[in-house]
Coordinates of C-alpha atoms (C1' of nucleotides) in Angstrom, one line a residue:
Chain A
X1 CA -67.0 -50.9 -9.6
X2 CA -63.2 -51.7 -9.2
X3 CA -63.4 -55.2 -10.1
X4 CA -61.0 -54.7 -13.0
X5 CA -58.0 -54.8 -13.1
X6 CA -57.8 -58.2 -11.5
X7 CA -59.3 -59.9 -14.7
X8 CA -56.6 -57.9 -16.7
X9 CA -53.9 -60.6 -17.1
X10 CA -57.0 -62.8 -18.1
X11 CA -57.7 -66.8 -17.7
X12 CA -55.3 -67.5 -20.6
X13 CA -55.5 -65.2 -23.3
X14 CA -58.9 -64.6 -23.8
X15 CA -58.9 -60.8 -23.0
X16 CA -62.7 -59.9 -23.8
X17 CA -62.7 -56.7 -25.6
X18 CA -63.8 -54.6 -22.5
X19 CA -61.8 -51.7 -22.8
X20 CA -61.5 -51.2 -26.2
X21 CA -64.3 -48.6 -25.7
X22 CA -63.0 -45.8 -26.5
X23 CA -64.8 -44.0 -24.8
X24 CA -65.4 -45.0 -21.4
X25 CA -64.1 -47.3 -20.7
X26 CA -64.3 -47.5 -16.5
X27 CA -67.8 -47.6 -16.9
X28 CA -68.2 -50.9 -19.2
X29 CA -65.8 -53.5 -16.6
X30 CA -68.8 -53.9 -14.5
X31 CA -69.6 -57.6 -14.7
X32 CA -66.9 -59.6 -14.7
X33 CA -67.4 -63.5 -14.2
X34 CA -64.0 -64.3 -12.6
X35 CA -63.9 -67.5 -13.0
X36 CA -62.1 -68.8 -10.2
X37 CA -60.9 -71.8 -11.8
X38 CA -59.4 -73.6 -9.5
X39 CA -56.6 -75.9 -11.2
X40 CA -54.8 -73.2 -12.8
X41 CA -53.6 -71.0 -10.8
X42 CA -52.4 -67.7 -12.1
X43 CA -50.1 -65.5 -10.7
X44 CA -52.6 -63.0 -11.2
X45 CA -54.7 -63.1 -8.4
X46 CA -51.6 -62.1 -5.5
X47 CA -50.7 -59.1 -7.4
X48 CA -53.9 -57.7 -7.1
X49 CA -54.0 -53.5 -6.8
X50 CA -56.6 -53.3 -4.7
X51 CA -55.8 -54.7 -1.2
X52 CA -55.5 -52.3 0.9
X53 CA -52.6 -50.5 -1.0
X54 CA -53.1 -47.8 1.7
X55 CA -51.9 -49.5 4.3
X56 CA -48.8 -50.8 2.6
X57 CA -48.3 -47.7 1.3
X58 CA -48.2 -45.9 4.8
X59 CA -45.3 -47.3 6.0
X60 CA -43.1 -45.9 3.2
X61 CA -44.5 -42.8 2.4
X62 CA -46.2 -41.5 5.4
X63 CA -42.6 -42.3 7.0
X64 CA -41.3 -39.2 4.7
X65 CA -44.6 -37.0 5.1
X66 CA -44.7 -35.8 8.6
X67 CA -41.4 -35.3 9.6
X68 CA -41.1 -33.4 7.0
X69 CA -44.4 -31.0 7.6
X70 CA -42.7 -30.0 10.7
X71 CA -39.4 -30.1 9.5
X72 CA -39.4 -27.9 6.8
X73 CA -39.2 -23.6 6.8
X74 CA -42.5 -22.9 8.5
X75 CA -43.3 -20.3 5.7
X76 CA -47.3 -20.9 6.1
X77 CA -50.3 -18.8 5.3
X78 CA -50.6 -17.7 8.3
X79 CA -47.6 -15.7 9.1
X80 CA -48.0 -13.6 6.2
X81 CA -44.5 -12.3 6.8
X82 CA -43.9 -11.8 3.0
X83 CA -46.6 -10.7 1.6
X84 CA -46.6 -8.2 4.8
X85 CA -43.0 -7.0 4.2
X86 CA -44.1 -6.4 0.2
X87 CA -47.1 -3.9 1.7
X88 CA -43.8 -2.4 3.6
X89 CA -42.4 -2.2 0.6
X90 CA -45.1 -0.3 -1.3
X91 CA -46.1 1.8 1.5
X92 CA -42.2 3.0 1.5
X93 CA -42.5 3.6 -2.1
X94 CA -45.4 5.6 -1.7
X95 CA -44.3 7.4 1.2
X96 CA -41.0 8.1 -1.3
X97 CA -43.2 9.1 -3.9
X98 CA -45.4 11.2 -2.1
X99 CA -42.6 13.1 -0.4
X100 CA -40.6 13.4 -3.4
X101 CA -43.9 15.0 -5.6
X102 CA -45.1 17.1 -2.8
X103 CA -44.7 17.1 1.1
X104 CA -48.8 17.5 1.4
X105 CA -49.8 14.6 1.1
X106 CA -49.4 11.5 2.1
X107 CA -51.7 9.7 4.7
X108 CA -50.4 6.6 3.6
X109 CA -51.4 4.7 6.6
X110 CA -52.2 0.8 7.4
X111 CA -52.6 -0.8 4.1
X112 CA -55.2 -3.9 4.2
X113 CA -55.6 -4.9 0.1
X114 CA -54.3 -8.5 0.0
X115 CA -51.5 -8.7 -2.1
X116 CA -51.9 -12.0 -3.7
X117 CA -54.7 -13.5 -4.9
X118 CA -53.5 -16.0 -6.7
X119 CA -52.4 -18.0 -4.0
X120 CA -55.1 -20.6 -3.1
X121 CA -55.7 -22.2 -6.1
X122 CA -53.9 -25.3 -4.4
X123 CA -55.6 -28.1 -3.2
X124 CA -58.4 -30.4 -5.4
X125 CA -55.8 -32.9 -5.8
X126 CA -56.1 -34.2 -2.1
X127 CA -59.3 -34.4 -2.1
X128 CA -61.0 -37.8 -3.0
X129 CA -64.5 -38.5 -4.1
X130 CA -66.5 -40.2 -0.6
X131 CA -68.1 -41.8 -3.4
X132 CA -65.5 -43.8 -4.5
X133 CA -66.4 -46.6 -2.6
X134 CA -63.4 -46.2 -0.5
X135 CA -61.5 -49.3 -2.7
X136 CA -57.7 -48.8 -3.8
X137 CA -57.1 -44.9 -2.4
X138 CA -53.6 -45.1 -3.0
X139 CA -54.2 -42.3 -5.7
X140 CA -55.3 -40.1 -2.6
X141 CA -52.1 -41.2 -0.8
X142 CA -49.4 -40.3 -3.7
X143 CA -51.1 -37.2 -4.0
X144 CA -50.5 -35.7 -0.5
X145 CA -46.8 -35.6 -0.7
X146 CA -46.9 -33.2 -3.5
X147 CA -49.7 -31.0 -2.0
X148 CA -48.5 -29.9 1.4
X149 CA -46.0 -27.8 -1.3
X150 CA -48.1 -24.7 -2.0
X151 CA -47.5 -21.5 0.7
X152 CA -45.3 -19.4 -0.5
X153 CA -44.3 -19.9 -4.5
X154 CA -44.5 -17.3 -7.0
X155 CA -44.0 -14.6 -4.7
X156 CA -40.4 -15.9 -3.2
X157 CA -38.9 -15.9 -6.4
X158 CA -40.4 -12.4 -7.3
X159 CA -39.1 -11.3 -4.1
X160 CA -35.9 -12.0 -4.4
X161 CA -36.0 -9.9 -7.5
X162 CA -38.0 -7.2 -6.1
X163 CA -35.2 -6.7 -3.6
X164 CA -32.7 -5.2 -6.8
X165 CA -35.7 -3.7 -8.4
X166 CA -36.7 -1.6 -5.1
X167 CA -33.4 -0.8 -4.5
X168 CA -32.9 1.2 -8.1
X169 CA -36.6 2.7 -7.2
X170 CA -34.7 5.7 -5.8
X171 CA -33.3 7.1 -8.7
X172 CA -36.1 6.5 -11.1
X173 CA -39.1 8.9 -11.5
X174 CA -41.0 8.3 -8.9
X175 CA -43.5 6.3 -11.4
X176 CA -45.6 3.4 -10.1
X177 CA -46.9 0.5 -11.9
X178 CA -50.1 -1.0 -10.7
X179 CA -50.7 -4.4 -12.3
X180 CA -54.7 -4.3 -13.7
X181 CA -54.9 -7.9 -13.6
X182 CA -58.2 -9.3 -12.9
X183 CA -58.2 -8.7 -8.9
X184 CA -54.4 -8.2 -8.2
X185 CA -53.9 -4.4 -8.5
X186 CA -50.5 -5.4 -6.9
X187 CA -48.4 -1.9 -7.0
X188 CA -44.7 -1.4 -8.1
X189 CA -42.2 1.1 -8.5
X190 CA -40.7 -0.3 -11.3
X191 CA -42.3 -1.3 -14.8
X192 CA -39.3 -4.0 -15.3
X193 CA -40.6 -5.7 -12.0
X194 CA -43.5 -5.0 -12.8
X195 CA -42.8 -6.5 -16.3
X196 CA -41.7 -9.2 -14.5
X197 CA -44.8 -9.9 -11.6
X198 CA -47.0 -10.1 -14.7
X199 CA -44.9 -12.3 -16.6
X200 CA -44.1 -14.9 -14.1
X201 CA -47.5 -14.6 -11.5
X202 CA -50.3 -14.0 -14.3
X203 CA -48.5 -14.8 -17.9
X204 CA -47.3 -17.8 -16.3
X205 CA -44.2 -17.3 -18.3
X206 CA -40.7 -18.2 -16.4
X207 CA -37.8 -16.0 -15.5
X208 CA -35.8 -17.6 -18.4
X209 CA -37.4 -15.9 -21.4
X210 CA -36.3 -12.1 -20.7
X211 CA -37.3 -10.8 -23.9
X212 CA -41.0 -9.9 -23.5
X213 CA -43.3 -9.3 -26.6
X214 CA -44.5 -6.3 -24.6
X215 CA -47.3 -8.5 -23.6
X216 CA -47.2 -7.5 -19.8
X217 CA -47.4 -4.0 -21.2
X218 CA -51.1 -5.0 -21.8
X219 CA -51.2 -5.5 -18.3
X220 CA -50.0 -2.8 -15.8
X221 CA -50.4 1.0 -16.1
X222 CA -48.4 3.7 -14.5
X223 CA -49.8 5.9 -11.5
X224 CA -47.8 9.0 -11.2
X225 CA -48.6 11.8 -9.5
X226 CA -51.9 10.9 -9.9
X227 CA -52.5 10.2 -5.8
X228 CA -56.0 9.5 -6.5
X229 CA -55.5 6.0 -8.3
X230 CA -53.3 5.2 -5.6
X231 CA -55.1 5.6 -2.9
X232 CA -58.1 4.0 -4.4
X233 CA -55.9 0.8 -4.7
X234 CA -55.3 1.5 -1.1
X235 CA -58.5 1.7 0.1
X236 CA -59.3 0.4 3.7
X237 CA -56.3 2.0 4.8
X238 CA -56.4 2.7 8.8
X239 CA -55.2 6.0 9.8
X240 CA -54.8 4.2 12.7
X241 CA -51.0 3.8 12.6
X242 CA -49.3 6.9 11.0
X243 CA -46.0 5.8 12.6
X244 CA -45.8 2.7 10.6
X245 CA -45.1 4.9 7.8
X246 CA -41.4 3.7 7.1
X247 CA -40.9 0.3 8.6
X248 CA -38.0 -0.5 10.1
X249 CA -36.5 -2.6 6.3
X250 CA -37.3 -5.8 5.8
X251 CA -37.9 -7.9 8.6
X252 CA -36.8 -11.4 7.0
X253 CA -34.8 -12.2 3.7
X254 CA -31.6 -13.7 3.8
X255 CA -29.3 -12.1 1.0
X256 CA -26.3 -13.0 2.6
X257 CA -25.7 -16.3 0.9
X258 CA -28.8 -17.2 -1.5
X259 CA -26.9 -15.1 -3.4
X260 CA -25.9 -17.3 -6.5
X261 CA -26.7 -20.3 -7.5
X262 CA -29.5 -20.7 -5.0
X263 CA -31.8 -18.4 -6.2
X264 CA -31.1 -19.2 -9.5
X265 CA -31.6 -22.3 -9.2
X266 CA -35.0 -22.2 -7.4
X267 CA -36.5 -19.6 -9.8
X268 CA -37.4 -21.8 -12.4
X269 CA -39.0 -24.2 -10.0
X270 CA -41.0 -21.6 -8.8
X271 CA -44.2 -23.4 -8.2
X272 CA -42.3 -25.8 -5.6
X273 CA -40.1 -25.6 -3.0
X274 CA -40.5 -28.5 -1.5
X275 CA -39.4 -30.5 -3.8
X276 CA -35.5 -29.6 -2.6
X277 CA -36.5 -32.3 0.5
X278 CA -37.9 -34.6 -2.0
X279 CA -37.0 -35.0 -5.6
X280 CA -39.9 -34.5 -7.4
X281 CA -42.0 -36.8 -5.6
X282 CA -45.1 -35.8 -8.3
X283 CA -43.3 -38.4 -10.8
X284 CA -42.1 -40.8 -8.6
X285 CA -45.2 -41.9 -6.7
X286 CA -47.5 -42.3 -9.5
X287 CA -45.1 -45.0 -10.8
X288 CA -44.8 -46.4 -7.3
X289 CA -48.1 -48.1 -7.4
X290 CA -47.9 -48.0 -11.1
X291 CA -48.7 -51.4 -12.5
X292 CA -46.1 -53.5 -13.7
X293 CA -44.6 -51.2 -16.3
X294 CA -44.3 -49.0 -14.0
X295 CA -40.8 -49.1 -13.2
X296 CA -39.6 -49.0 -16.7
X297 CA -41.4 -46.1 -17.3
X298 CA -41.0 -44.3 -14.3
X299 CA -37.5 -44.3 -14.9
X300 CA -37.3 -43.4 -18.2
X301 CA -39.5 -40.7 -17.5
X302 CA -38.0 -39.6 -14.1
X303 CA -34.6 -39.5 -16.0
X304 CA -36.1 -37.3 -18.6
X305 CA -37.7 -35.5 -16.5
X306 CA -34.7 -34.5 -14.2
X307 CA -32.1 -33.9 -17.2
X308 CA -34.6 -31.3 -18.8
X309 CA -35.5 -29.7 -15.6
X310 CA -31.8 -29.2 -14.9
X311 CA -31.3 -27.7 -18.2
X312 CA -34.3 -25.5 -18.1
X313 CA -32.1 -24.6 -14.6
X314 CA -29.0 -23.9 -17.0
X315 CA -30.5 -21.4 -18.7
X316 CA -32.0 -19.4 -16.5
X317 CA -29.2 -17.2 -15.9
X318 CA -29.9 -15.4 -18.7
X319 CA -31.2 -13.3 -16.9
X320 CA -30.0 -9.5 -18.4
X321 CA -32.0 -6.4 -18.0
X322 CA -32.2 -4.3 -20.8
X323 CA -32.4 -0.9 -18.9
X324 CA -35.3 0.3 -21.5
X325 CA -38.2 0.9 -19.9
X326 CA -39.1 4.4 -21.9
X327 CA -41.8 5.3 -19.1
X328 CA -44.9 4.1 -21.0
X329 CA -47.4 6.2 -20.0
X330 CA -50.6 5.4 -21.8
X331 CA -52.0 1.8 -21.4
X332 CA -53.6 1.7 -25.4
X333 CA -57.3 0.5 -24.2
X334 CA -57.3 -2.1 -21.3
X335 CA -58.2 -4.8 -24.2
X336 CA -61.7 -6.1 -24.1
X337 CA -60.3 -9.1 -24.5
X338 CA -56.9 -9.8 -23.0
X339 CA -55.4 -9.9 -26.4
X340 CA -54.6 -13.5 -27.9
X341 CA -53.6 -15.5 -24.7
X342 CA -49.9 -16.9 -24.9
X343 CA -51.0 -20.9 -24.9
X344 CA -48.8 -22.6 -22.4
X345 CA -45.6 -23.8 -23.7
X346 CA -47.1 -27.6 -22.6
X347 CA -45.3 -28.9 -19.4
X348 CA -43.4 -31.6 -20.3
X349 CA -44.4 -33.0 -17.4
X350 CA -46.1 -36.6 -17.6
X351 CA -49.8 -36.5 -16.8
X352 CA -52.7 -38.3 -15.3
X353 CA -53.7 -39.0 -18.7
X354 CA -50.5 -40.6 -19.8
X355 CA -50.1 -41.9 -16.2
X356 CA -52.6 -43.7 -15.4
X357 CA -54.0 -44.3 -18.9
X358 CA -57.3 -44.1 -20.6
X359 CA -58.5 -46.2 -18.9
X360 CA -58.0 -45.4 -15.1
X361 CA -60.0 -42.4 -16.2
X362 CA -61.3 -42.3 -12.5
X363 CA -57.5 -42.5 -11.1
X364 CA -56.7 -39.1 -13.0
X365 CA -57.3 -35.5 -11.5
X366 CA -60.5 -33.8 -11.7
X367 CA -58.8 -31.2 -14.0
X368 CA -57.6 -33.5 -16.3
X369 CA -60.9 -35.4 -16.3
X370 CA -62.3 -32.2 -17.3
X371 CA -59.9 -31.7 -20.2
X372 CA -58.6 -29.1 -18.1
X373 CA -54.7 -28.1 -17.1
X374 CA -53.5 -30.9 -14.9
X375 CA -52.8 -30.0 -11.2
X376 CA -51.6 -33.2 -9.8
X377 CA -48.6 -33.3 -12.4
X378 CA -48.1 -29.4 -12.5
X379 CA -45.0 -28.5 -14.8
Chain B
dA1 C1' -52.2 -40.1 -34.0
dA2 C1' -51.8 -39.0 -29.3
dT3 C1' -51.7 -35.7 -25.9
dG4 C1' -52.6 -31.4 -23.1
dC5 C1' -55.8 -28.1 -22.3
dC6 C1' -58.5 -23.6 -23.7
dG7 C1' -62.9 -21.9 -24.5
dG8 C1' -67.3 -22.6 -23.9
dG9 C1' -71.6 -25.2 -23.2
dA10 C1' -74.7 -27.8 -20.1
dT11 C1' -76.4 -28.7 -15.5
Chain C
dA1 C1' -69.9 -24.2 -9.1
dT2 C1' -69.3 -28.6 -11.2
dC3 C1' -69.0 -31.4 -15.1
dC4 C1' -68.1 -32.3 -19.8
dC5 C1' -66.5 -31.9 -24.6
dG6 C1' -65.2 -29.6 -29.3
dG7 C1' -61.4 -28.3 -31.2
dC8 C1' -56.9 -26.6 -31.6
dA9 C1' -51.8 -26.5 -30.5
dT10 C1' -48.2 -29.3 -29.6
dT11 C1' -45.6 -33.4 -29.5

DNA sequence: AATGCCGGGAT
DNA sequence: ATCCCGGCATT
């Protein structure tokens, strides 16, 4: 199975043409006569991947990982204080809204639609195959550091923004957005956030590009008056707790001094904040237990990496708001078909592929196996 | 040409 | 759901 690698530097120079299959290449290394020979003996055999790389690598890198578990902002699932303080939000604007259209109705009560569905899809890179015959994990190990990232992400960012957005709400015309994504029916008061929530959460599109194609027009529709829609988004609401109408604000949020350069600065990062305690640890460890090239490239790359990520950071500031919004009203025809999807502008982060090579097929993320979008190298 | 990955097929 | 690949956009 793993016996490869070892033969790689090859008794002399006779390198058989093994891998030169195309194809699949992890499959044809089975047999491998290792011929021990005894006289000469290469350098090859010390520097062998397999030993137990997950023990050395433990030390090191499991030093960094727990502490910082505990260490960091507890923002986990299971608080829920966000998405719980957006529900706030909406029920305030709807409680606005309702009051401001006509003092009737309302009814409002405890909201129970979860907010945001697209927060899972984390994981899959952790997990390893039992099948792998338990030889040279350190793949498994790399990975972990960059997992434990995921609770919180597109939201924060969003948040931050929804802060300003909800605050102009007031003046506005008591308009809603609903977002008719897939299963997100997330509600807004304002079509530039929500402009925005569809750009970043479901077009995948950053904060940087403010000029939209009207693409996230497809995507949202405006509930006005109309109390029916709403409360059919709201459905599973509890009468139970007519008091918790207006909430006393926002529980959390610290305005005070993310005001500048922080936010900025994390918004186009939006998919990881952990990455603040540990600088981009995604490119890093892969060229850890990288062969032997793999400090020249991991430099190069982490270098690369870094500058264009910091210039991406430049220019997000460019962030202006064209105060247009000329209350579409009408969504055309919820597309049959999504319209022609905006193809990723292409990470320009390094992935398994060009990581670990074609051959290493078996080191590389399922996705990427599958031809799909990487997730252990996410841009 | 190599790479990344969407869309869709097979199981 | 999982796995795979054709084919296309991008580099």
């Amino acid at each position: 199975m793993e016996a490869e690698r070892p033969p790689a530097s090859g008794s002399g120079c006779g390198r058989p043409p093994l891998r030169t299959a195309g194809r699949d290449p992890a499959t044809a290394p089975v047999s491998v006569p290792a011929p021990p020979q005894g006289p000469a003996v290469e350098f090859a055999l010390p520097q062998e991947p397999e030993p137990r790389a997950a023990d050395l690598g433990a030390p090191g890198a499991g030093a960094a990982g727990p502490p910082t578990l505990s260490a960091h902002i507890p923002v986990p699932a299971h608080r829920t204080p966000p998405g719980k303080a957006r529900l706030d939000e909406v029920m305030a604007a709807t409680a606005l809204t309702s009051l401001s259209t006509s003092p009737l109705l309302l009814g409002a009560p405890g909201v129970t639609f979860s907010t945001e569905p697209c927060l899972e899809p984390w994981r899959e890179a952790p997990v390893q195959p039992p099948g792998s015959g338990g030889s040279w994990d350190p793949a498994s190990d790399q990975s972990s550091p960059s997992t434990p990232s995921p609770p919180l992400p597109p939201e924060a960012a969003h948040f931050l923004f929804g802060e300003s957005t909800l605050r102009k709400r007031k003046s506005s015309l008591q308009g809603l957005f609903q977002c008719l994504w897939k299963r997100c029916g997330k509600v807004l008061s304002s079509a530039s956030g929500m402009q925005r929530h569809i750009r970043l959460v479901h077009l995948g599109r950053q904060a940087e590009l403010e000029q939209s194609d009207g693409e996230e027009d497809f995507y949202y529709t405006e509930l006005d008056s109309g109390m029916d829609s709403l409360t059919d988004g709201l459905s599973g609401l509890t009468p139970g707790s007519p008091t918790a109408l207006v909430p006393p604000a926002f529980p959390r949020l610290e305005p005070p001094e993310p005001l500048a350069l922080p936010s900025l600065l994390r918004l186009p990062a939006l998919p990881l904040p952990p990455v603040l305690s540990t600088t981009s640890p995604s490119q890093v460890c892969p060229s850890d237990h990288a062969h032997q090239v793999g400090e020249v490239t991991g430099g190069s790359q982490g270098a690369r990496g870094h500058s264009s990520a910091s210039s991406q950071g430049c220019l997000a500031p460019v962030r202006l708001e064209p105060q247009t919004t000329p209350v579409r009203a009408c969504v055309p025809a919820l597309p049959a078909k999504p319209s022609a999807n905006p193809r990723k502008p292409r990470g320009d982060a390094k992935k398994c592929r060009k990581v670990y090579g074609m051959d290493h097929r078996d080191l590389w993320c399922t996705a990427c196996r599958w031809k799909k979008a990487c997730q252990r190298f996410l841009d």
